[in-house]
Short mmCIF file of C-alpha atoms and ligand atoms in Angstrom, two decimals:
data_model
loop_
_atom_site.label_atom_id
_atom_site.label_comp_id
_atom_site.label_asym_id
_atom_site.label_seq_id
_atom_site.Cartn_x
_atom_site.Cartn_y
_atom_site.Cartn_z
CA MET A 161 15.32 -4.68 -15.12
CA SER A 162 15.60 -1.36 -14.04
CA ASP A 163 16.21 -0.78 -10.25
CA ILE A 164 12.93 1.21 -10.08
CA LYS A 165 10.00 -0.37 -9.13
CA VAL A 166 7.99 2.75 -9.42
CA SER A 167 8.16 6.23 -10.67
CA ALA A 168 5.28 8.82 -10.60
CA GLN A 169 5.99 11.83 -12.66
CA GLU A 170 3.78 15.21 -12.01
CA VAL A 171 0.79 13.50 -11.26
CA HIS A 172 -2.66 15.65 -10.49
CA LYS A 173 -5.80 14.16 -9.65
CA SER A 174 -9.18 15.79 -8.95
CA PHE A 175 -13.07 14.75 -7.70
CA GLY A 176 -14.80 17.61 -9.74
CA ASP A 177 -13.87 21.01 -7.91
CA THR A 178 -11.37 19.57 -5.47
CA HIS A 179 -8.06 19.42 -6.70
CA VAL A 180 -6.27 16.74 -4.74
CA LEU A 181 -3.14 15.76 -6.14
CA LYS A 182 -1.27 18.76 -7.50
CA GLY A 183 2.15 17.25 -9.46
CA ILE A 184 3.17 14.31 -7.26
CA ASP A 185 6.51 12.63 -8.31
CA LEU A 186 7.98 9.94 -6.22
CA GLU A 187 10.15 6.72 -6.95
CA VAL A 188 10.53 3.81 -5.69
CA ARG A 189 13.65 1.41 -6.47
CA ARG A 190 13.22 -2.30 -6.44
CA GLY A 191 13.37 -4.03 -2.67
CA GLU A 192 12.39 -0.63 -1.02
CA VAL A 193 10.67 0.19 1.81
CA SER A 194 8.96 4.17 1.20
CA CYS A 195 7.01 5.51 4.22
CA LEU A 196 4.84 8.54 3.20
CA LEU A 197 3.61 10.72 6.29
CA GLY A 198 1.36 13.47 6.02
CA PRO A 199 -1.87 15.46 7.90
CA SER A 200 -5.33 14.14 6.92
CA GLY A 201 -6.76 14.99 3.38
CA SER A 202 -3.37 15.76 1.49
CA GLY A 203 -4.10 12.82 -0.51
CA LYS A 204 -2.17 9.79 0.55
CA SER A 205 -5.11 7.36 -0.05
CA THR A 206 -5.85 8.86 -3.70
CA PHE A 207 -2.00 8.25 -4.92
CA LEU A 208 -1.86 4.96 -3.31
CA ARG A 209 -5.28 4.14 -4.93
CA CYS A 210 -4.17 5.71 -8.53
CA ILE A 211 -0.62 3.40 -8.31
CA ASN A 212 -3.44 0.01 -7.46
CA HIS A 213 -5.89 1.12 -10.69
CA LEU A 214 -8.74 2.01 -8.12
CA GLU A 215 -8.09 5.63 -9.23
CA SER A 216 -7.23 6.71 -12.80
CA ILE A 217 -4.97 10.20 -13.52
CA ASP A 218 -5.97 13.01 -14.73
CA SER A 219 -2.42 13.99 -15.83
CA GLY A 220 1.45 12.51 -15.63
CA ARG A 221 2.31 9.29 -15.56
CA ILE A 222 2.66 6.58 -13.24
CA GLU A 223 4.84 3.35 -14.02
CA VAL A 224 4.97 -0.29 -12.31
CA ASP A 225 7.83 -2.04 -14.17
CA GLY A 226 8.08 -0.03 -16.20
CA THR A 227 4.97 -0.13 -17.91
CA LEU A 228 2.60 2.25 -17.70
CA ILE A 229 -0.36 2.70 -15.64
CA GLY A 230 -1.87 6.22 -17.16
CA TYR A 231 -0.59 9.33 -18.22
CA ARG A 232 -1.49 12.38 -19.94
CA GLU A 233 0.51 15.08 -21.88
CA HIS A 234 -1.15 18.74 -21.67
CA GLY A 235 -4.50 17.15 -21.22
CA GLU A 236 -4.87 15.67 -24.64
CA ARG A 237 -3.49 12.56 -25.03
CA LEU A 238 -4.25 9.26 -22.54
CA HIS A 239 -2.75 5.88 -22.20
CA GLU A 240 -4.68 3.54 -20.09
CA LEU A 241 -4.71 0.31 -19.79
CA LYS A 242 -7.35 -1.66 -21.30
CA PRO A 243 -9.34 -3.51 -18.13
CA ALA A 244 -7.94 -7.10 -18.28
CA GLU A 245 -4.58 -5.05 -18.76
CA ALA A 246 -5.22 -3.25 -15.04
CA ALA A 247 -6.17 -6.45 -14.06
CA ALA A 248 -3.73 -8.38 -14.57
CA GLN A 249 -0.82 -5.44 -13.79
CA ARG A 250 -3.58 -5.11 -10.17
CA GLU A 251 -2.90 -9.36 -9.48
CA ASN A 252 0.87 -8.42 -8.99
CA ILE A 253 -0.17 -5.20 -6.28
CA GLY A 254 -1.19 -6.04 -2.66
CA MET A 255 -2.97 -3.81 -0.64
CA VAL A 256 -3.93 -3.51 2.68
CA PHE A 257 -6.30 -1.01 3.92
CA GLN A 258 -6.87 0.50 7.63
CA ARG A 259 -9.65 -1.43 7.54
CA PHE A 260 -9.19 -5.09 7.39
CA ASN A 261 -11.95 -5.68 4.83
CA LEU A 262 -11.76 -9.73 5.43
CA PHE A 263 -15.26 -11.49 4.18
CA PRO A 264 -17.33 -11.88 7.36
CA HIS A 265 -18.67 -15.24 6.68
CA MET A 266 -15.44 -17.00 5.58
CA THR A 267 -12.82 -18.14 7.72
CA ALA A 268 -9.16 -16.74 7.84
CA LEU A 269 -8.36 -19.46 5.58
CA GLU A 270 -11.12 -19.42 2.91
CA ASN A 271 -10.45 -14.96 3.02
CA ILE A 272 -6.60 -16.19 1.97
CA THR A 273 -7.70 -19.16 -0.70
CA CYS A 274 -10.20 -17.20 -2.28
CA ALA A 275 -8.40 -14.76 -4.61
CA PRO A 276 -5.69 -17.44 -5.95
CA VAL A 277 -8.76 -19.85 -6.42
CA PHE A 278 -10.83 -17.33 -8.15
CA VAL A 279 -8.88 -14.69 -9.72
CA LYS A 280 -5.64 -16.83 -10.61
CA ARG A 281 -7.58 -20.35 -10.82
CA ALA A 282 -5.20 -21.71 -8.45
CA GLN A 283 -6.04 -25.67 -7.55
CA ARG A 284 -7.46 -25.36 -4.11
CA SER A 285 -5.11 -28.32 -2.24
CA GLU A 286 -2.57 -25.92 -3.39
CA ALA A 287 -3.92 -22.76 -2.34
CA ARG A 288 -5.04 -24.12 0.70
CA GLN A 289 -1.35 -25.24 1.37
CA ARG A 290 0.24 -21.35 0.60
CA ALA A 291 -2.62 -20.42 3.09
CA ILE A 292 -1.09 -22.69 6.00
CA GLU A 293 2.29 -21.31 5.40
CA LEU A 294 1.12 -17.79 4.64
CA LEU A 295 -0.50 -17.87 7.89
CA GLU A 296 2.64 -19.07 9.96
CA ARG A 297 4.28 -16.67 8.48
CA VAL A 298 2.22 -14.36 9.90
CA GLY A 299 1.86 -15.90 13.12
CA LEU A 300 -1.93 -16.97 12.87
CA ALA A 301 -0.96 -21.18 12.19
CA ASP A 302 -4.04 -21.74 14.61
CA LYS A 303 -6.19 -19.26 13.64
CA ALA A 304 -6.85 -20.85 9.94
CA ASP A 305 -10.20 -21.78 11.01
CA ALA A 306 -11.29 -18.95 12.52
CA TYR A 307 -13.63 -16.22 11.51
CA PRO A 308 -13.22 -12.75 11.60
CA ARG A 309 -15.68 -12.16 14.60
CA GLU A 310 -13.44 -14.33 16.31
CA LEU A 311 -10.14 -12.64 15.91
CA SER A 312 -8.59 -9.00 17.58
CA GLY A 313 -8.06 -6.31 15.03
CA GLY A 314 -4.42 -6.95 14.95
CA GLN A 315 -4.64 -11.17 14.10
CA GLN A 316 -7.38 -9.64 11.57
CA GLN A 317 -4.79 -7.30 9.94
CA ARG A 318 -2.25 -10.09 9.80
CA VAL A 319 -5.06 -12.43 8.38
CA ALA A 320 -5.56 -9.67 5.34
CA ILE A 321 -1.86 -9.34 4.85
CA ALA A 322 -1.47 -13.05 4.38
CA ARG A 323 -4.52 -12.65 2.07
CA ALA A 324 -3.22 -10.14 -0.33
CA LEU A 325 -0.13 -11.66 -0.18
CA ALA A 326 -1.43 -15.07 -1.34
CA MET A 327 -1.26 -13.23 -4.51
CA THR A 328 2.07 -13.15 -4.91
CA PRO A 329 2.48 -9.53 -5.03
CA ASP A 330 5.48 -7.49 -5.73
CA LEU A 331 4.83 -4.78 -4.66
CA MET A 332 2.48 -3.92 -1.60
CA LEU A 333 0.89 -0.72 -0.39
CA PHE A 334 -0.51 -0.30 3.04
CA ASP A 335 -3.06 2.15 3.44
CA GLU A 336 -2.34 3.03 7.07
CA PRO A 337 -2.65 -0.52 8.10
CA THR A 338 -2.53 0.19 12.22
CA SER A 339 -4.67 3.30 12.59
CA ALA A 340 -7.49 1.62 13.27
CA LEU A 341 -6.14 -0.50 16.11
CA ASP A 342 -5.61 -0.66 19.64
CA PRO A 343 -2.69 0.65 21.43
CA GLU A 344 -1.62 -2.78 22.47
CA LEU A 345 -2.18 -4.32 19.00
CA VAL A 346 0.03 -2.10 16.97
CA GLY A 347 3.12 -4.22 17.14
CA GLU A 348 2.09 -7.31 16.12
CA VAL A 349 1.22 -5.85 12.65
CA LEU A 350 4.23 -3.87 12.37
CA ASP A 351 6.49 -7.10 13.33
CA VAL A 352 4.98 -8.33 10.35
CA MET A 353 5.45 -5.77 7.93
CA LYS A 354 9.12 -5.51 8.72
CA SER A 355 9.71 -8.83 8.21
CA LEU A 356 7.79 -8.32 5.22
CA ALA A 357 10.92 -5.64 4.71
CA GLU A 358 13.22 -8.11 5.69
CA SER A 359 12.74 -10.20 2.56
CA GLY A 360 12.82 -7.81 0.19
CA MET A 361 9.38 -7.16 -0.88
CA THR A 362 8.83 -3.82 -2.55
CA MET A 363 6.87 -1.64 0.01
CA ILE A 364 4.73 1.92 0.23
CA VAL A 365 3.41 2.41 3.75
CA VAL A 366 1.45 5.30 4.51
CA THR A 367 1.86 5.43 8.69
CA HIS A 368 1.64 7.73 11.19
CA GLU A 369 3.87 5.22 13.47
CA MET A 370 7.53 7.15 13.51
CA GLY A 371 9.21 4.60 15.72
CA PHE A 372 8.79 2.35 12.47
CA ALA A 373 9.50 4.46 9.78
CA ARG A 374 12.48 5.72 11.42
CA GLU A 375 13.84 1.43 12.12
CA VAL A 376 12.42 0.01 8.67
CA ALA A 377 11.67 2.73 5.75
CA ASP A 378 14.13 3.49 3.03
CA THR A 379 12.99 7.04 2.28
CA VAL A 380 10.45 8.92 3.76
CA THR A 381 7.94 11.12 1.84
CA PHE A 382 6.30 13.84 3.53
CA MET A 383 2.90 15.13 1.70
CA ASP A 384 1.04 17.71 2.18
CA GLY A 385 -2.02 19.71 0.08
CA GLY A 386 -1.57 17.05 -2.89
CA VAL A 387 2.32 18.00 -3.15
CA VAL A 388 5.40 16.49 -1.84
CA VAL A 389 7.02 19.36 0.16
CA GLU A 390 10.38 16.91 1.40
CA HIS A 391 11.61 13.60 0.47
CA GLY A 392 14.93 11.96 1.62
CA THR A 393 16.17 8.98 4.23
CA PRO A 394 14.29 9.05 7.53
CA GLU A 395 16.90 10.50 9.25
CA GLU A 396 16.57 13.51 7.10
CA VAL A 397 12.88 14.21 6.76
CA LEU A 398 11.84 12.62 10.63
CA VAL A 399 14.95 13.83 12.29
CA ARG A 400 16.41 17.12 10.44
CA PRO A 401 13.40 18.07 8.31
CA GLN A 402 13.96 21.54 6.07
CA HIS A 403 10.72 22.71 5.69
CA GLY A 404 8.45 24.18 7.79
CA ARG A 405 5.28 22.34 7.27
CA THR A 406 6.93 18.89 8.05
CA LYS A 407 8.56 20.23 11.44
CA ALA A 408 4.71 21.87 12.06
CA PHE A 409 3.46 18.45 11.24
CA LEU A 410 6.41 15.90 12.99
CA SER A 411 6.06 18.33 16.39
CA LYS A 412 1.92 17.00 16.57
CA VAL A 413 2.66 13.25 15.89
CA LEU A 414 5.97 12.79 17.34
P1 ADP B 508 -5.25 11.25 3.07
O1 ADP B 508 -4.99 9.79 2.74
O2 ADP B 508 -3.76 11.81 3.00
O3 ADP B 508 -5.84 11.74 4.10
P2 ADP B 508 -7.35 11.39 0.53
O4 ADP B 508 -6.51 10.93 -0.55
O5 ADP B 508 -8.13 10.29 1.29
O6 ADP B 508 -6.30 11.79 1.66
O7 ADP B 508 -8.05 12.74 0.67
C1 ADP B 508 -7.55 13.79 -0.02
C2 ADP B 508 -8.63 14.47 -0.48
O8 ADP B 508 -9.60 14.30 -1.66
C3 ADP B 508 -9.86 14.91 0.74
O9 ADP B 508 -9.84 16.40 0.75
C4 ADP B 508 -11.01 14.01 0.21
O10 ADP B 508 -12.43 14.40 0.95
C5 ADP B 508 -11.01 14.41 -1.41
N1 ADP B 508 -11.41 12.44 -1.86
C6 ADP B 508 -11.16 11.40 -1.66
N2 ADP B 508 -11.60 10.40 -2.32
C7 ADP B 508 -12.51 10.98 -3.09
C8 ADP B 508 -13.88 10.87 -3.82
N3 ADP B 508 -13.70 9.53 -4.46
N4 ADP B 508 -14.69 11.60 -4.20
C9 ADP B 508 -14.47 12.97 -3.49
N5 ADP B 508 -13.34 13.60 -3.11
C10 ADP B 508 -12.55 12.39 -3.00
MG1 MG B 509 -6.39 7.87 3.93
#
């Protein structure tokens, strides 16, 4: 098995006249934590959504585990997975959004068992047992029967992480998972992500939490205007950035 989990080459994506991704190259190795930073509008969410089949790409190629998600050469040949293939591939990719997106009418436990039961046709009792283990893992064993409205933002986000993990993904995408949280709740979510990283999960994390990026990331990628401006170790990108745009951005967020 190749060491490369995700490989993006020359990925372009436009929405109408808006050219959002202008040739993104990124490789993520198995077990790596890859942090993506960049100003608002630089295309970070769009890029994650392309990896997860929520958007199709216009040109370039993206592979996950060596399997093509989509590619086009010279604007002519397009390879895209059939819907069933895309769905199968997406099952192995977990995504956590800025807004927790829990189903409001379901308890924490029901939120976590829902996809395994309906998508993976898991036995309800097995899914329930696994959900309880996952709630323990995110520190919420006592909240199984709580509804989202009864949970803090940090607790809801931890349930959202448990819900993503219930599908046993081998790649987790996080899109600014803590930016909608009150500051005092950020740490508990980052702690869960850190322990997930320590367990060997491959993770791509869009975040402006520089402490997390410095401590947990293996690589940091700075994006601006739909291109990768700088990529390297946290030390290289955050402490000794080479590009003016990276320096300007860091001076605003640090
Ligand atoms: P980031 O996550 O870095 O803030 P996004 O990927 O959300 O950036 O957005 C990049 C650009 O793409 C923005 O100009 C945004 O308005 C545009 N965009 C994103 N999604 C859509 C869409 N579905 N339709 C039209 N424009 C979009
Ligand atoms: Mg975004």
